Structure formats: C-alpha cells, structure tokens
Coordinates of C-alpha atoms and ligand atoms in Angstrom, one line a residue:
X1 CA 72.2 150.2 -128.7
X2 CA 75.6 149.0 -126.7
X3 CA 75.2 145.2 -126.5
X4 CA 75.6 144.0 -122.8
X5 CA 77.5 141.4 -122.1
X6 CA 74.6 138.3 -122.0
X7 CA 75.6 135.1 -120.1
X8 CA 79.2 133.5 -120.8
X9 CA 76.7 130.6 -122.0
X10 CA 76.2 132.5 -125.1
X11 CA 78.7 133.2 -128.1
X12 CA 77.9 137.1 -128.6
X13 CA 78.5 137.0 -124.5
X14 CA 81.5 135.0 -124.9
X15 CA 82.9 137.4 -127.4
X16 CA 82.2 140.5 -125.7
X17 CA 83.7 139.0 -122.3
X18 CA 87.0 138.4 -124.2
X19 CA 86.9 141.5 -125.9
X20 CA 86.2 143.5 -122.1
X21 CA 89.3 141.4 -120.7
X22 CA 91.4 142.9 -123.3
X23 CA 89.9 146.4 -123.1
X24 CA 90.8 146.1 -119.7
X25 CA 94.3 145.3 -120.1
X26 CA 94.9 147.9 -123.2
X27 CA 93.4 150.4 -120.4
X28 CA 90.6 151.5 -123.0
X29 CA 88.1 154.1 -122.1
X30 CA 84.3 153.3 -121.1
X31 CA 83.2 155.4 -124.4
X32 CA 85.8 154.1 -127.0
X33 CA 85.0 150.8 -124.9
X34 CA 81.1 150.9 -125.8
X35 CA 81.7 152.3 -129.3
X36 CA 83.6 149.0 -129.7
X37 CA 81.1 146.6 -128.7
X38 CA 78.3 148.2 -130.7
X39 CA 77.6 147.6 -134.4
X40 CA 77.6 150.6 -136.5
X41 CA 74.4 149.0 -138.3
X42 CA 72.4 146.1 -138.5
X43 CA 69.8 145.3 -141.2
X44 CA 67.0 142.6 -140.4
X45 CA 65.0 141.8 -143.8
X46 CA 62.1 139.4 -144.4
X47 CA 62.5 137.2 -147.8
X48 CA 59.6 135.6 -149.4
X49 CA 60.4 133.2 -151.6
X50 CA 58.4 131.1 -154.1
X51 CA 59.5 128.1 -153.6
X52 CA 59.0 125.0 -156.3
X53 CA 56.2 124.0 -154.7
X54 CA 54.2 126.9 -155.7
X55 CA 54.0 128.0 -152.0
X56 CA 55.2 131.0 -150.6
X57 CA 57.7 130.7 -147.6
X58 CA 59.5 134.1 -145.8
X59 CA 63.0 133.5 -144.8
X60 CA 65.0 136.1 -142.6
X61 CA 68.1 137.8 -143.4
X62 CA 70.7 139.5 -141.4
X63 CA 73.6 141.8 -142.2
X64 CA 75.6 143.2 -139.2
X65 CA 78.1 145.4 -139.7
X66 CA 80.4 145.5 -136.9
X67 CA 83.3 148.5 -137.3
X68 CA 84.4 149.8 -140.6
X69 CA 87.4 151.9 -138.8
X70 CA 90.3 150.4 -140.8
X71 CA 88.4 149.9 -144.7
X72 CA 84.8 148.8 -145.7
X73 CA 82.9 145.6 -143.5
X74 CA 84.2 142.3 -145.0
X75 CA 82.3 139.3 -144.0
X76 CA 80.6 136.4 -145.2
X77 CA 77.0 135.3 -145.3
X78 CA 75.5 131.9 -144.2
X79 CA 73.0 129.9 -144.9
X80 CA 72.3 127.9 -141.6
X81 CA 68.7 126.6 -139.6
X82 CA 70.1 128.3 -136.1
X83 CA 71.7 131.3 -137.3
X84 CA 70.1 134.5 -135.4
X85 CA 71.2 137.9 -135.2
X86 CA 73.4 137.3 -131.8
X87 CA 75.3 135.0 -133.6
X88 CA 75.7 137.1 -136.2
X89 CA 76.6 139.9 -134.5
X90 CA 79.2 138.0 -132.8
X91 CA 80.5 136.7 -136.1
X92 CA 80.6 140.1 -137.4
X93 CA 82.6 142.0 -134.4
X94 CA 85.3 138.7 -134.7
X95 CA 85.1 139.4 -138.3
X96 CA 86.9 143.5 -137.3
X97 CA 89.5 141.4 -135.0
X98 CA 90.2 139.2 -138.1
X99 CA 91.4 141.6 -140.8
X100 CA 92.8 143.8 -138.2
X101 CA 95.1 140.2 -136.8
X102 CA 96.6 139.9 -140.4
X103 CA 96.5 143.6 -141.1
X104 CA 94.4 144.0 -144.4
X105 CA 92.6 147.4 -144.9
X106 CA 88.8 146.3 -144.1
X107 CA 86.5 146.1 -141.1
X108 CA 84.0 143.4 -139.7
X109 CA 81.0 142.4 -141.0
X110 CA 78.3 139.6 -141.4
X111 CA 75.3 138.3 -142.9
X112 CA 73.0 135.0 -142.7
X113 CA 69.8 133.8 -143.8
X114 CA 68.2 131.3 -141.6
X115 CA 67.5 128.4 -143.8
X116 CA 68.4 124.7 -144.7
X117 CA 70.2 124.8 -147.9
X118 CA 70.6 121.0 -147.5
X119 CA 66.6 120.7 -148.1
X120 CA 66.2 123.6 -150.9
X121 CA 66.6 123.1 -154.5
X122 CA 69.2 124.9 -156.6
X123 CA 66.7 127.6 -158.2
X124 CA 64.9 128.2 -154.6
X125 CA 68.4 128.8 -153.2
X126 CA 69.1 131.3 -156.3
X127 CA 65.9 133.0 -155.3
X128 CA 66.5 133.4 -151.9
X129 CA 69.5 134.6 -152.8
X130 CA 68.7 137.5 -155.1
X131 CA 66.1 138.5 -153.1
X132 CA 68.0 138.7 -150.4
X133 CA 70.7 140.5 -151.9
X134 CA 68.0 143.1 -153.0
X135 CA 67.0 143.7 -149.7
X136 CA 70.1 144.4 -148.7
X137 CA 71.7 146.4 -152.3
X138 CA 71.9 149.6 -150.2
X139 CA 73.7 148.6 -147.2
X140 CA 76.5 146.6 -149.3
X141 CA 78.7 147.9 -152.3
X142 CA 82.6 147.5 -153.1
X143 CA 83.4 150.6 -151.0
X144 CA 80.7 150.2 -148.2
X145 CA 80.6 146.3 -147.2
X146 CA 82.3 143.3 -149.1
X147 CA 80.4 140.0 -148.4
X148 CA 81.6 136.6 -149.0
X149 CA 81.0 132.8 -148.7
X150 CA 80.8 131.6 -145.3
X151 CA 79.0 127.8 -144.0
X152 CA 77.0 126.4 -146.6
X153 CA 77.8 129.0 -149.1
X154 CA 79.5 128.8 -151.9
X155 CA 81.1 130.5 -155.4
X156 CA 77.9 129.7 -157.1
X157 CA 75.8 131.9 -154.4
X158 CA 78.7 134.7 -154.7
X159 CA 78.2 135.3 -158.4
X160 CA 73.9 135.3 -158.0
X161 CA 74.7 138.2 -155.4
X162 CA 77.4 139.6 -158.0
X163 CA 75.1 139.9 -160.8
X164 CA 71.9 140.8 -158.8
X165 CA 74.1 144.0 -157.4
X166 CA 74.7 144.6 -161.2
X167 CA 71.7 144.2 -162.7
X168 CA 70.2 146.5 -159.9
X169 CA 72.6 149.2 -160.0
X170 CA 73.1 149.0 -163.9
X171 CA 77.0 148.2 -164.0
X172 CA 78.7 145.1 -164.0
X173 CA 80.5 145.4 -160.2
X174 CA 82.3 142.3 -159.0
X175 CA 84.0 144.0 -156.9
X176 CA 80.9 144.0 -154.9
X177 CA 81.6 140.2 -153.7
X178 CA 84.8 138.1 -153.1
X179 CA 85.2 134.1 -153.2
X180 CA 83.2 134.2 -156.6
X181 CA 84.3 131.8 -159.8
X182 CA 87.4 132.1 -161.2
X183 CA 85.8 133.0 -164.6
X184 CA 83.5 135.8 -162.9
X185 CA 86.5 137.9 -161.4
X186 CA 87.3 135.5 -158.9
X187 CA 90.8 134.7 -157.4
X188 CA 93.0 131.8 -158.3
X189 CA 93.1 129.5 -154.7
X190 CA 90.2 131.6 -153.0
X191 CA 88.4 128.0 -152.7
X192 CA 91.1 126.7 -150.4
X193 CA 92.5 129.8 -149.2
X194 CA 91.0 129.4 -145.5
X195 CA 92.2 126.0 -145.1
X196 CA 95.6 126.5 -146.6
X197 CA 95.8 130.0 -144.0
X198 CA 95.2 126.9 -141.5
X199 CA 97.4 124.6 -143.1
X200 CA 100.3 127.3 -142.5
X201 CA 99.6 127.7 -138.7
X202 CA 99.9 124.0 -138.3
X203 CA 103.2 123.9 -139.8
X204 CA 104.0 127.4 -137.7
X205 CA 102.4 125.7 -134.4
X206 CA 104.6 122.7 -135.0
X207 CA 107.3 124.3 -135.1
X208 CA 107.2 126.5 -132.5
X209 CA 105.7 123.6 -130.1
X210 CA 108.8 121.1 -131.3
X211 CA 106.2 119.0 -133.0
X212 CA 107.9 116.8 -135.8
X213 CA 105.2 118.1 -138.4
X214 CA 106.0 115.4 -141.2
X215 CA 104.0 112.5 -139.9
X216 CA 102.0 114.5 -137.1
X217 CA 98.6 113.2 -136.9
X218 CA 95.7 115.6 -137.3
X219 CA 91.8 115.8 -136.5
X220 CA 89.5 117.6 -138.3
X221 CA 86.1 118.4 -137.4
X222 CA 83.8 119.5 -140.4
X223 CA 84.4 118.2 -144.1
X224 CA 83.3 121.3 -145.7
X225 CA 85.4 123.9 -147.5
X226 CA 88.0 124.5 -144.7
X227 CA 88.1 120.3 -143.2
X228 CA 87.9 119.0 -146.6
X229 CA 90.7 121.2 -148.3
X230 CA 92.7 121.7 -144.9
X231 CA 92.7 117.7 -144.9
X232 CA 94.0 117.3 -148.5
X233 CA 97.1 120.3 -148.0
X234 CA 98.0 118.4 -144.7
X235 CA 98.0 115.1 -146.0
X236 CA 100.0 116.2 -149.3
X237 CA 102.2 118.2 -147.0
X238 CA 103.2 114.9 -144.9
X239 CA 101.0 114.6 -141.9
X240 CA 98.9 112.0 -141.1
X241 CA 95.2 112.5 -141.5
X242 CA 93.5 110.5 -139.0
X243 CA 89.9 111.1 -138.7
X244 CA 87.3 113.5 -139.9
X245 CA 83.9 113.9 -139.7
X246 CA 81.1 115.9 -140.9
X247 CA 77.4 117.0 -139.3
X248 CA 76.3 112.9 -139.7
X249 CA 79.5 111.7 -138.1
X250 CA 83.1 110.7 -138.2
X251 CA 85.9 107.9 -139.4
X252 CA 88.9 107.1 -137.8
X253 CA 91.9 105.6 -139.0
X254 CA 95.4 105.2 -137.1
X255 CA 97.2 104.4 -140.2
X256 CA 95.7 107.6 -141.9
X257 CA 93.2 108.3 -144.3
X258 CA 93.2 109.0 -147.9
X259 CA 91.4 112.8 -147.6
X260 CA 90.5 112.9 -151.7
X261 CA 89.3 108.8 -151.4
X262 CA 87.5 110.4 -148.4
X263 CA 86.0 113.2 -150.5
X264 CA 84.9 110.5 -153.6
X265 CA 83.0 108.5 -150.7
X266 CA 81.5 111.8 -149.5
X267 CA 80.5 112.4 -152.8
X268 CA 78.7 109.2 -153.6
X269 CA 77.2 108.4 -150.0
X270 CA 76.7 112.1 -148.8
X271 CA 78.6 111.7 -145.9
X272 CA 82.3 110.6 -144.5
X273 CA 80.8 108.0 -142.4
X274 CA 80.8 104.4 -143.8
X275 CA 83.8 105.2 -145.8
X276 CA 85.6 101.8 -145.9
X277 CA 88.2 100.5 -143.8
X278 CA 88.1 103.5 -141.2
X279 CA 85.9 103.2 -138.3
X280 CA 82.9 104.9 -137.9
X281 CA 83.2 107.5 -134.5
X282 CA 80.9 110.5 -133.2
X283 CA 82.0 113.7 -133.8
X284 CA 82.4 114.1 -129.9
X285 CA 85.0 111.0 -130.2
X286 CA 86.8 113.0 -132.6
X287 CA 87.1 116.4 -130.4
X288 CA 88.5 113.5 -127.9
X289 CA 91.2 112.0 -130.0
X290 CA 94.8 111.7 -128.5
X291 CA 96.6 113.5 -131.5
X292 CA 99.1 116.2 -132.2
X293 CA 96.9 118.4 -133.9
X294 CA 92.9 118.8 -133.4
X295 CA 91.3 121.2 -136.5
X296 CA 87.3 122.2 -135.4
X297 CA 86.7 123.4 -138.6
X298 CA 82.4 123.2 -138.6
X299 CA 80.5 125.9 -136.4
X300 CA 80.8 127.6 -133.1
X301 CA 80.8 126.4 -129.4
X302 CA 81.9 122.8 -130.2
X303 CA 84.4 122.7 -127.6
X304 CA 82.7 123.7 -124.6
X305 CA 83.5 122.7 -120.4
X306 CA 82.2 119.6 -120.6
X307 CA 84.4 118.3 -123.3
X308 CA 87.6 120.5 -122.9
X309 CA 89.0 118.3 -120.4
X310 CA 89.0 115.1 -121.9
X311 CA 90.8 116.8 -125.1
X312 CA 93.8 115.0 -126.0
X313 CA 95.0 117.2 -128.5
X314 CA 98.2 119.0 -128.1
X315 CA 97.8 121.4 -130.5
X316 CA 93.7 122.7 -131.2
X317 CA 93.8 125.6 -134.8
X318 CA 90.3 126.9 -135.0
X319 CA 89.5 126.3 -138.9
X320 CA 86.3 127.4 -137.5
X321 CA 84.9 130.8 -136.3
X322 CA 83.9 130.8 -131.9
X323 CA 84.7 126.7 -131.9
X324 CA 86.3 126.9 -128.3
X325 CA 84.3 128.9 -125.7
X326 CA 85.1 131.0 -122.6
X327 CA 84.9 128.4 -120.2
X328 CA 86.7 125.6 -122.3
X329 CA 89.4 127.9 -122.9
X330 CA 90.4 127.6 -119.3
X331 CA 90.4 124.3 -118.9
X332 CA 92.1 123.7 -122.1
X333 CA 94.8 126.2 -120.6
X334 CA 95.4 124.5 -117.5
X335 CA 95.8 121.2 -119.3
X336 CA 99.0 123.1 -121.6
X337 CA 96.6 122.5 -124.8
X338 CA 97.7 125.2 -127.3
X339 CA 95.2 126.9 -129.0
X340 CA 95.9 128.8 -132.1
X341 CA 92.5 131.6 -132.4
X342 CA 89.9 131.3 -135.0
X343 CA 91.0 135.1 -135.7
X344 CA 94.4 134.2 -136.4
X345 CA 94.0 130.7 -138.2
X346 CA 90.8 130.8 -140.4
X347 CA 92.4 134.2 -141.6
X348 CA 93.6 133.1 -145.3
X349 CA 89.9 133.2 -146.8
X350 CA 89.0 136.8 -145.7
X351 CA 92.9 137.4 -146.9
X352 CA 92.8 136.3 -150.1
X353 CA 89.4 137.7 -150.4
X354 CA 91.2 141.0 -149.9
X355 CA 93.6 140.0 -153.1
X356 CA 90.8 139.4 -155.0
X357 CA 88.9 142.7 -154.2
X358 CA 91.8 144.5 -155.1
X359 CA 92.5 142.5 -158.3
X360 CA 88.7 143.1 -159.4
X361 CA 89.1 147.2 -158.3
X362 CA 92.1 147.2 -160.9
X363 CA 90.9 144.5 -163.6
X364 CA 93.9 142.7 -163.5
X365 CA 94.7 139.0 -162.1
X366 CA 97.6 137.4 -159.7
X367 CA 98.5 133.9 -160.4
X368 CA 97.8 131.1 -158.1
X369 CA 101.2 130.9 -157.5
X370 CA 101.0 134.1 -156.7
X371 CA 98.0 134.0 -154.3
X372 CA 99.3 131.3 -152.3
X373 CA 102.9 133.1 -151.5
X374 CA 101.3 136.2 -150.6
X375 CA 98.7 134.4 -148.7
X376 CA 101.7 132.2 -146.7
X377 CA 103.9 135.2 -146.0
X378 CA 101.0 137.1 -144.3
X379 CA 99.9 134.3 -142.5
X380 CA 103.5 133.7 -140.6
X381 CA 103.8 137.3 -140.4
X382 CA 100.5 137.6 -138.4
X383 CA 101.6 134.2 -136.5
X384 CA 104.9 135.5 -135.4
X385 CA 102.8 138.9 -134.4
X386 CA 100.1 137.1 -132.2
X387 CA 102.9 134.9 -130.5
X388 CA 105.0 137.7 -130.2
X389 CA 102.3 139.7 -128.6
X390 CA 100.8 136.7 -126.4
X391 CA 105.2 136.5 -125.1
X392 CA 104.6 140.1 -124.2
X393 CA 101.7 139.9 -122.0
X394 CA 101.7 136.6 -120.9
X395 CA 98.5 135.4 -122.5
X396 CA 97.3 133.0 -124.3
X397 CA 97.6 132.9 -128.2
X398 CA 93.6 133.7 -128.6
X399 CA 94.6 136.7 -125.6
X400 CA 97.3 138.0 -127.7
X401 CA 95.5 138.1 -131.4
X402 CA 92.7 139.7 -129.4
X403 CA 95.0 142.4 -128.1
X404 CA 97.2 143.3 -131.3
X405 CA 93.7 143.4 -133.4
X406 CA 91.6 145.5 -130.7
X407 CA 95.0 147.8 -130.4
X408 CA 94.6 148.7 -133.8
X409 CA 91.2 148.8 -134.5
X410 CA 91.2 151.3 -130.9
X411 CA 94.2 153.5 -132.8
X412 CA 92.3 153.7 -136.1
X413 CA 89.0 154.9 -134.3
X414 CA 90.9 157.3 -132.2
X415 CA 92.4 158.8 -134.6
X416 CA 89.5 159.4 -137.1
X417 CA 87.9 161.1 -133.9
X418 CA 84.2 161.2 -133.1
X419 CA 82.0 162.8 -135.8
X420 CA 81.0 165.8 -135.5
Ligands
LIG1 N1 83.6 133.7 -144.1 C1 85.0 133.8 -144.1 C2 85.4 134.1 -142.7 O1 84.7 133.9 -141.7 C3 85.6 134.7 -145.1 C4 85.1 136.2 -145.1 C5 85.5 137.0 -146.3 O2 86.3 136.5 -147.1 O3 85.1 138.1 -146.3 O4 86.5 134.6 -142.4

C-alpha cells in the first residue's frame, strides 16, 4: 500500500508533500521514494471494554509502524477523541525523521486509541489499556517496537502496558516501554525531558537570532506535559512567561506569569483560565501574541493560512508534533518568522526515552544530572546540524531537519538492500 499524497488540507498529505520536496532535492529514486512513504505495518484492533457502568463499549486502536531502518519503531501512543489512522500514520513516519534528526539508533512508530480520557475513570482507562496492549503484544517488544507516552498519556498508563507485556510473555520486560515511573525502570527527567529538549532550542534559537534570551517573552500553547514543564524551565531560566493556555482557553499577562502558581490554579479549577490577575484570552489570541518566542505545544494543524499571517511571534519552536502546516509555513516564511521543526524541538522525550531503554537493557541507572547533560549536548548538536544543513541548501529550519533525517534514514535503507 504506498500512501498517495491526499490534499495539502490534510496532515498525513501535508507530511508526505514535505517529505516528496525533500526526496526531490536529495535526487531519491521513485522505488526508495515509495518504500519511504509506506509503513512497514500497521495494526488496526477493536477493544471492548467493560466499562463501570456495567456496559460494554469497543474502542479502536492503532499502531503504525513507519521504518525501522536505523533500530526498532519508537513512538508514543495517544489517547485522543479525533485520532484516526491518517493521523497516525503521519505521526509515525515524523516519528523515523525524529530519531534520525538527533541521531539515536531507533525508527518511527505510533499508536492511539480513539477515546476521551478526560471522561473515563481511572480503572476503565487501565482496562483499555491492557487490553489494548494485548492486542497488540505481538507487534511490540524491546527489540521490535518501543512505545511511549504521548497526549493524554502518562507514566501511570506506561507501567499498565509494562506489566501487561510481562505478565503475557512470563518475564518482567521494562524494556518493553519508555517514560514509565521512576521506581518501575523509568528514567530520572523523562517527565520533562520533551519540554526541557524545547527549552534548549529556545536558548539555541535566541542566540542564533540575537534575541536577548534573559527576559524574552514566550507563548505557550497547551499546558500539558511539554507547555506546563517547558513553561516552568523558561521561567526559572529567566524569560518571561506571558501567556498560556490549555484546550478551555488561555491567560495573559505582560508582566509574566508565575507557571507553578499557574499549575496550583490548574489543579484546583481544572483549567488555566480564570487564574487571577492574568487576563482571560482564546487560544487563537495566544497563536496572535506579539512576543519573542511562540511554543504550540498541544496537537497538530494549529497554525494553519488563516492564522499564520497575523503571527507576531519572531521565533515559533514546535513543542508539538505537525502544529504548523504546509500552507502556514509559507506565509510564516515570507513574514521572516523562524520556525524551529517539531522533529528537531520536541526531540528530548523520544531522546531520553532512548537513555532509558538502554539503562533498562543493562539494569543500571544515569542520574538526573546525568540525563539532562546528555540530553542538552545532543539537543545543540542536532540544532547546530539542522541549521547547518538548512545554511547549506537554503531552506528553511523544518527543510533542513527534513533533509539530514531523510538522508540518513535513505543511506541506512540502501545499504541494508532490498530483501531477498
Ligand atoms: N510521544 C513522544 C514524541 O512524539 C515521545 C516518543 C518516545 O519517547 O518514544 O516524540
């Protein structure tokens, strides 16, 4: 099945259309070409779960695993209402242009169950969880395919999958999973790994762009993992948190804002909006804001053409996967906006899941200290790479990443050769 490229109104289309530009320009051939753009598998289960009503309700599950060329599929899983195989599959093929950006020996993979988590109880989540992980215990394992957390999963869900994978194949394996607890095998600064990876390209960005990155004030879209924790490294690294926001809303405050106050309100009201002293704005205010740096860090397609051009931002880093698409990418370049790729910036969790995967594979454990200077050495490294690259051929940051990732995901493939 080689995917065809769908509308540039759709994210799989979108990703495939930047991945044929690229192809294009790296002179690939129409076979290596197709073999590229096709997933070696992709598993579509049905999960019935009893759920604590007594009633019986089937969810679907996906797992698309892109190119395992360079090391087993990585990739998280989500729990989201909209998530359908095209977006997974698009998740999964930027998933092989991730690892291969910052160089870590895995391919691309992804996985979602389309659900609400925000509606479902704890124990109905840990059943849909195990059943789905038993539907798909054949297709994963630590040398095969690595999942992870991803939007609106968390450590908790990464150990249910850990121990159902045990129980099932009679052997304690957390190696199976990455961004579980700390006490379960996890890694020391997995939680915040993605945002501090993002975190690092601001600091990078600002410097390279001869913004003054003490004081610079920062947007973030999304107060989940990556906006919540990207929020409290900024602010304790000296820029100036202005406004967040999360799938209710935003605040907004010129003076800055307080990201752990924020995260106590959050806590207590369920939301960032209403959070006192701040104004309330829409998240399409936010995307809007004149600031140095913008951070989408919720889902896909959230800057789109009609609200690229009023983007103030100088500086957008993706802290989320596919935020910018094909057509806002143009007018963002024609305005000078910078845009640091979601394959380049949301890099540190998969990274760090990679520390962890190898600490699990050898039972022994890096400190957080550790972690987090590993974590911010690979990130500049892959930072000075994709701007290096994006120099070369006079592209665009999300261009160059694109280019260095396919390159060597293209080289690996060629030289494993076609079997048999
Ligand atoms: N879900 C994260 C991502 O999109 C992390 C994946 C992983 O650690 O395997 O990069």
């Amino acid at each position: 099945m080689v995917l065809a490229v769908k509308s540039e109104k759709n994210f799989l289309g979108d990703v495939l259309k930047q991945f044929d530009e690229v192809a294009d320009i790296l002179g690939i051939d129409p076979g290596l070409r197709d073999f590229l753009k096709t997933p070696k598998r992709t598993v579509i289960v049905s999960i019935p779960i009893r759920m604590d009503s007594g009633e019986v309700k089937v969810f679907t599950g996906y797992r698309v695993q892109h190119n395992n060329a360079r090391g087993p599929f990585k990739g998280g899983i989500r729990y989201h209402p909209e998530a359908d195989l095209d977006e997974v599959t698009a998740l999964a093929i930027l998933m092989t242009w991730k690892t291969a950006v910052v160089d870590i020996p895995f391919g691309g993979a992804k996985g979602a169950v389309k659900c609400d988590p925000r509606y479902m109880s704890k124990s109905e989540i840990e059943r849909l969880t195990r059943r789905y992980t038993a539907e798909i215990v054949d297709v994963i394992g630590p040398h095969v395919d690595i999942p992870a957390p991803d939007v609106y999963t968390d450590s908790q869900i990464m150990a249910w999958i850990m121990d159902t994978y045990s129980q099932l194949k009679g052997a304690p394996t957390p190696e199976v999973v990455t961004g579980k607890p700390v006490n379960l095998g996890g890694c020391e600064g997995r939680e915040e790994a993605t945002a501090y990876g993002v975190s690092v390209c601001v600091r990078e960005a600002a410097k390279r762009y001869g913004i003054t990155f003490k004081g610079a004030s920062v947007a973030i879209q999304g107060f989940g993992n990556v906006g919540s924790n990207a929020a409290k490294i900024l602010y304790e690294w000296g820029t100036k948190i202005v406004a967040v926001s999360d799938s209710e809303g935003g605040i907004y405050d010129p003076n800055g804002l307080n990201p752990f106050k924020v995260l106590e309100h959050k806590k207590k009201a369920g939301t960032v909006k209403g959070y006192p002293e701040a104004e309330n704005i829409s998240n399409r205010e936010l995307l809007e804001l004149d600031v140095d740096f913008l951070i989408p860090a919720a889902i896909e397609r959230q800057i789109t053409e009609e609200n690229a051009g009023n983007v103030k931002a100088k500086v957008i880093v993706e802290g989320a996967n596919g935020p910018t698409t094909s057509k806002a990418d143009e007018i963002l370049a024609e305005k000078g906006v910078k845009v640091i790729p979601d394959i380049l910036a949301n890099a540190g969790g998969v990274t760090v899941s990679y520390l962890e995967w190898v600490q699990n594979l050898q039972r022994f454990n890096l400190t957080r200290q550790e972690v987090l200077k590993r974590l911010d050495d690979k990130m500049v490294k892959a930072f000075n790479e994709v701007l290096e690259y994006s120099e070369r051929y006079e592209v665009a940051p999300r261009k160059g990443a694109l280019i260095l990732a396919v390159h060597r995901v293209a080289e690996a493939v060629k030289f494993l050769g076609i079997w048999p």
